[in-house]
């Protein structure tokens, strides 16, 4: 019998997945934005997305609010690309600020961190307020950049107690900048839902009183559940 199971295991092959390529998601990914429409997204209050799709790019409309995926996720591999606007007279946290909220509750900072010093745990690729990025590999404003996340959701007991916190490995422009970082709490301002429940991918419309318009661009967004 053991030989039988060994033989089955030996000849059962990993599932075949087309890996995709530049601007093409792997074949088993949930595609959230492929350049055509923002249909997979809403604002948190349920409004249809007011962010616009221009030349295959999702453009943040300042003042309209964050955008979140209709679908919710737990542990996942997530890919997205972004470009920060050119804001030569703006500095620090006001410059090209957005964010990617994993499960709608953990913000990974999006910021123009090219020659733009700020506090480390608020710079591009930080887990906001908790983990500095290991290095700064930011490109200039206007240039496309990528984030590749390997996110593990918290492991919880039946009573909702967190047994193992969330972890994140993040590649920014192909370079590891978070290495299995333990995320111990949601970013302040989360919606208060249990961290044991799945959540949407959320993109931030960052409000800053000094800046009326932050035209953040996003493209090629997909998720593979793990
Ligand atoms: Mg932000």
Short mmCIF file of C-alpha atoms and ligand atoms in Angstrom, two decimals:
data_model
loop_
_atom_site.label_atom_id
_atom_site.label_comp_id
_atom_site.label_asym_id
_atom_site.label_seq_id
_atom_site.Cartn_x
_atom_site.Cartn_y
_atom_site.Cartn_z
CA UNK A 1 0.00 0.00 0.00
CA UNK A 2 2.82 2.39 0.91
CA UNK A 3 4.47 1.63 -2.39
CA UNK A 4 1.19 2.49 -4.14
CA UNK A 5 1.00 5.92 -2.48
CA UNK A 6 4.67 6.54 -3.19
CA UNK A 7 4.10 5.78 -6.86
CA UNK A 8 1.04 8.10 -7.02
CA UNK A 9 3.01 10.88 -5.31
CA UNK A 10 6.02 10.38 -7.54
CA UNK A 11 4.02 10.69 -10.74
CA UNK A 12 1.60 13.43 -9.72
CA UNK A 13 3.00 16.62 -11.15
CA UNK A 14 2.66 20.22 -9.94
CA UNK A 15 -0.20 22.07 -11.59
CA UNK A 16 0.92 23.80 -14.76
CA UNK A 17 0.59 27.60 -14.67
CA UNK A 18 1.47 29.94 -17.52
CA UNK A 19 3.77 32.44 -15.78
CA UNK A 20 2.66 35.36 -17.94
CA UNK A 21 5.20 38.12 -18.43
CA UNK A 22 5.47 41.89 -18.65
CA UNK A 23 1.92 43.27 -18.38
CA UNK A 24 0.48 39.73 -18.36
CA UNK A 25 -0.60 37.99 -15.14
CA UNK A 26 0.07 34.32 -14.40
CA UNK A 27 -2.78 32.15 -15.68
CA UNK A 28 -4.06 31.30 -12.19
CA UNK A 29 -4.13 34.89 -10.89
CA UNK A 30 -7.18 36.99 -10.06
CA UNK A 31 -6.69 40.03 -12.29
CA UNK A 32 -7.83 43.21 -10.53
CA UNK A 33 -6.70 45.65 -13.19
CA UNK A 34 -5.49 44.85 -16.68
CA UNK A 35 -5.79 48.30 -18.21
CA UNK A 36 -9.37 48.00 -19.40
CA UNK A 37 -11.73 48.90 -16.55
CA UNK A 38 -11.97 49.59 -12.83
CA UNK A 39 -14.90 47.19 -12.55
CA UNK A 40 -13.12 45.06 -9.91
CA UNK A 41 -12.98 48.05 -7.55
CA UNK A 42 -15.27 50.23 -5.46
CA UNK A 43 -14.84 52.90 -2.83
CA UNK A 44 -15.16 51.55 0.72
CA UNK A 45 -18.69 52.96 1.02
CA UNK A 46 -19.75 50.98 -2.05
CA UNK A 47 -19.67 53.79 -4.61
CA UNK A 48 -18.51 52.78 -8.08
CA UNK A 49 -14.87 53.70 -8.66
CA UNK A 50 -14.40 57.38 -9.41
CA UNK A 51 -10.75 56.85 -10.23
CA UNK A 52 -10.34 57.00 -13.98
CA UNK A 53 -8.86 54.65 -16.54
CA UNK A 54 -6.67 56.58 -18.97
CA UNK A 55 -4.54 54.92 -21.65
CA UNK A 56 -4.62 51.59 -19.81
CA UNK A 57 -3.67 53.14 -16.48
CA UNK A 58 -5.72 53.49 -13.29
CA UNK A 59 -5.45 57.09 -12.09
CA UNK A 60 -6.17 58.14 -8.50
CA UNK A 61 -8.74 60.91 -8.39
CA UNK A 62 -7.76 62.97 -5.35
CA UNK A 63 -10.65 63.64 -3.03
CA UNK A 64 -12.73 60.68 -4.22
CA UNK A 65 -11.40 58.37 -1.50
CA UNK A 66 -9.56 55.07 -1.34
CA UNK A 67 -10.36 52.31 -3.78
CA UNK A 68 -10.71 48.68 -2.74
CA UNK A 69 -11.10 45.41 -4.56
CA UNK A 70 -14.55 43.86 -4.51
CA UNK A 71 -12.93 40.50 -3.79
CA UNK A 72 -11.37 39.77 -0.40
CA UNK A 73 -8.14 37.90 0.19
CA UNK A 74 -6.20 36.11 2.88
CA UNK A 75 -2.62 34.96 2.32
CA UNK A 76 -1.57 35.94 -1.18
CA UNK A 77 1.06 36.83 -3.72
CA UNK A 78 0.23 40.29 -5.03
CA UNK A 79 1.74 42.25 -7.90
CA UNK A 80 1.16 45.84 -8.87
CA UNK A 81 2.95 48.65 -10.66
CA UNK A 82 2.79 52.33 -9.87
CA UNK A 83 4.25 55.67 -10.88
CA UNK A 84 4.42 58.70 -8.63
CA UNK A 85 3.67 62.18 -10.01
CA UNK A 86 6.34 64.82 -10.49
CA UNK A 87 5.84 67.26 -7.60
CA UNK A 88 9.08 69.28 -7.54
CA UNK A 89 7.98 71.80 -4.92
CA UNK A 90 6.59 69.24 -2.46
CA UNK A 91 8.56 67.40 0.22
CA UNK A 92 8.32 64.51 2.68
CA UNK A 93 5.03 62.74 3.27
CA UNK A 94 3.12 65.06 0.97
CA UNK A 95 5.12 63.97 -2.08
CA UNK A 96 3.47 61.25 -4.15
CA UNK A 97 1.84 59.61 -1.15
CA UNK A 98 -0.47 56.64 -1.60
CA UNK A 99 -0.44 53.18 -0.13
CA UNK A 100 -1.37 49.56 -0.60
CA UNK A 101 -3.43 48.18 2.26
CA UNK A 102 -3.08 44.42 2.51
CA UNK A 103 -6.36 42.85 3.68
CA UNK A 104 -7.60 46.45 3.83
CA UNK A 105 -5.73 46.95 7.12
CA UNK A 106 -1.94 46.89 6.77
CA UNK A 107 -0.52 49.83 4.81
CA UNK A 108 2.58 49.36 2.73
CA UNK A 109 3.64 52.87 1.89
CA UNK A 110 3.69 54.27 -1.62
CA UNK A 111 5.66 57.51 -1.71
CA UNK A 112 8.01 59.38 -3.99
CA UNK A 113 11.13 58.40 -2.01
CA UNK A 114 13.55 59.39 -4.77
CA UNK A 115 15.82 61.96 -3.12
CA UNK A 116 12.99 62.77 -0.73
CA UNK A 117 14.00 62.08 2.88
CA UNK A 118 11.31 61.42 5.47
CA UNK A 119 11.02 59.18 8.55
CA UNK A 120 12.16 55.68 7.64
CA UNK A 121 9.01 53.82 8.66
CA UNK A 122 7.04 56.12 6.37
CA UNK A 123 9.22 55.85 3.26
CA UNK A 124 8.41 53.85 0.14
CA UNK A 125 7.97 50.16 0.89
CA UNK A 126 7.72 50.58 4.64
CA UNK A 127 5.05 48.73 6.57
CA UNK A 128 3.79 52.08 7.73
CA UNK A 129 4.90 52.84 11.28
CA UNK A 130 6.19 49.31 11.89
CA UNK A 131 8.95 48.24 9.51
CA UNK A 132 11.50 50.33 7.65
CA UNK A 133 12.36 49.11 4.16
CA UNK A 134 15.78 47.38 4.11
CA UNK A 135 16.97 49.67 1.30
CA UNK A 136 15.60 52.47 -0.89
CA UNK A 137 15.31 51.36 -4.52
CA UNK A 138 12.88 54.07 -5.59
CA UNK A 139 12.87 55.27 -9.17
CA UNK A 140 12.29 58.84 -10.24
CA UNK A 141 8.74 60.21 -10.38
CA UNK A 142 6.98 59.28 -13.59
CA UNK A 143 8.93 56.03 -13.98
CA UNK A 144 7.07 52.75 -13.51
CA UNK A 145 7.92 50.77 -10.39
CA UNK A 146 6.75 47.39 -9.10
CA UNK A 147 5.78 45.88 -5.78
CA UNK A 148 5.66 42.10 -5.42
CA UNK A 149 4.22 41.00 -2.09
CA UNK A 150 4.26 37.59 -0.44
CA UNK A 151 1.78 38.11 2.35
CA UNK A 152 0.76 35.60 4.99
CA UNK A 153 -2.37 36.48 6.90
CA UNK A 154 -2.45 36.02 10.67
CA UNK A 155 -3.04 32.47 11.90
CA UNK A 156 -5.86 32.48 14.44
CA UNK A 157 -7.31 30.08 16.99
CA UNK A 158 -11.00 29.19 16.89
CA UNK A 159 -11.70 31.88 19.51
CA UNK A 160 -10.17 34.57 17.28
CA UNK A 161 -6.93 34.88 19.21
CA UNK A 162 -3.92 35.52 16.96
CA UNK A 163 -1.49 32.62 17.23
CA UNK A 164 0.90 33.91 14.59
CA UNK A 165 0.88 37.48 13.27
CA UNK A 166 0.85 38.39 9.59
CA UNK A 167 4.17 38.37 7.73
CA UNK A 168 5.31 40.17 4.61
CA UNK A 169 8.12 39.70 2.14
CA UNK A 170 8.20 42.52 -0.42
CA UNK A 171 10.24 43.06 -3.56
CA UNK A 172 10.39 46.66 -4.79
CA UNK A 173 11.57 46.88 -8.38
CA UNK A 174 12.74 43.26 -8.01
CA UNK A 175 14.80 43.90 -4.85
CA UNK A 176 13.86 42.44 -1.45
CA UNK A 177 13.05 45.31 0.90
CA UNK A 178 10.93 43.46 3.49
CA UNK A 179 12.13 40.01 4.51
CA UNK A 180 9.45 38.03 6.33
CA UNK A 181 8.57 41.07 8.43
CA UNK A 182 6.09 40.35 11.25
CA UNK A 183 3.16 42.76 11.16
CA UNK A 184 1.80 42.91 14.68
CA UNK A 185 -1.07 45.37 14.28
CA UNK A 186 -3.23 47.05 11.66
CA UNK A 187 -2.31 50.54 10.49
CA UNK A 188 -4.23 53.13 12.57
CA UNK A 189 -7.53 54.03 10.95
CA UNK A 190 -8.44 50.49 9.94
CA UNK A 191 -12.11 49.51 9.84
CA UNK A 192 -11.95 47.53 13.08
CA UNK A 193 -12.79 44.15 11.55
CA UNK A 194 -11.03 41.10 13.00
CA UNK A 195 -7.56 40.52 11.60
CA UNK A 196 -8.61 36.86 11.33
CA UNK A 197 -10.94 37.69 8.45
CA UNK A 198 -10.00 38.20 4.79
CA UNK A 199 -9.99 41.73 3.47
CA UNK A 200 -9.83 43.64 0.19
CA UNK A 201 -6.75 45.07 -1.45
CA UNK A 202 -7.06 48.81 -0.88
CA UNK A 203 -5.29 51.66 -2.66
CA UNK A 204 -4.94 54.92 -0.79
CA UNK A 205 -6.15 58.33 -1.87
CA UNK A 206 -3.87 60.17 0.53
CA UNK A 207 -5.15 63.45 1.91
CA UNK A 208 -2.64 66.15 2.69
CA UNK A 209 -3.77 69.75 3.33
CA UNK A 210 -0.80 71.16 1.37
CA UNK A 211 -1.53 69.12 -1.73
CA UNK A 212 -4.77 69.30 -3.66
CA UNK A 213 -3.98 66.71 -6.32
CA UNK A 214 -1.80 63.62 -6.14
CA UNK A 215 -2.07 61.92 -9.48
CA UNK A 216 -0.82 58.43 -8.62
CA UNK A 217 -0.85 55.93 -11.48
CA UNK A 218 -1.38 52.17 -11.14
CA UNK A 219 -1.34 49.31 -13.61
CA UNK A 220 -1.08 45.52 -13.91
CA UNK A 221 -2.60 44.49 -10.58
CA UNK A 222 -3.13 40.81 -9.82
CA UNK A 223 -3.42 38.48 -6.86
CA UNK A 224 -2.73 34.77 -6.41
CA UNK A 225 -4.17 33.23 -3.25
CA UNK A 226 -1.68 31.16 -1.28
MG1 LIG B 1 0.38 56.41 2.37
#
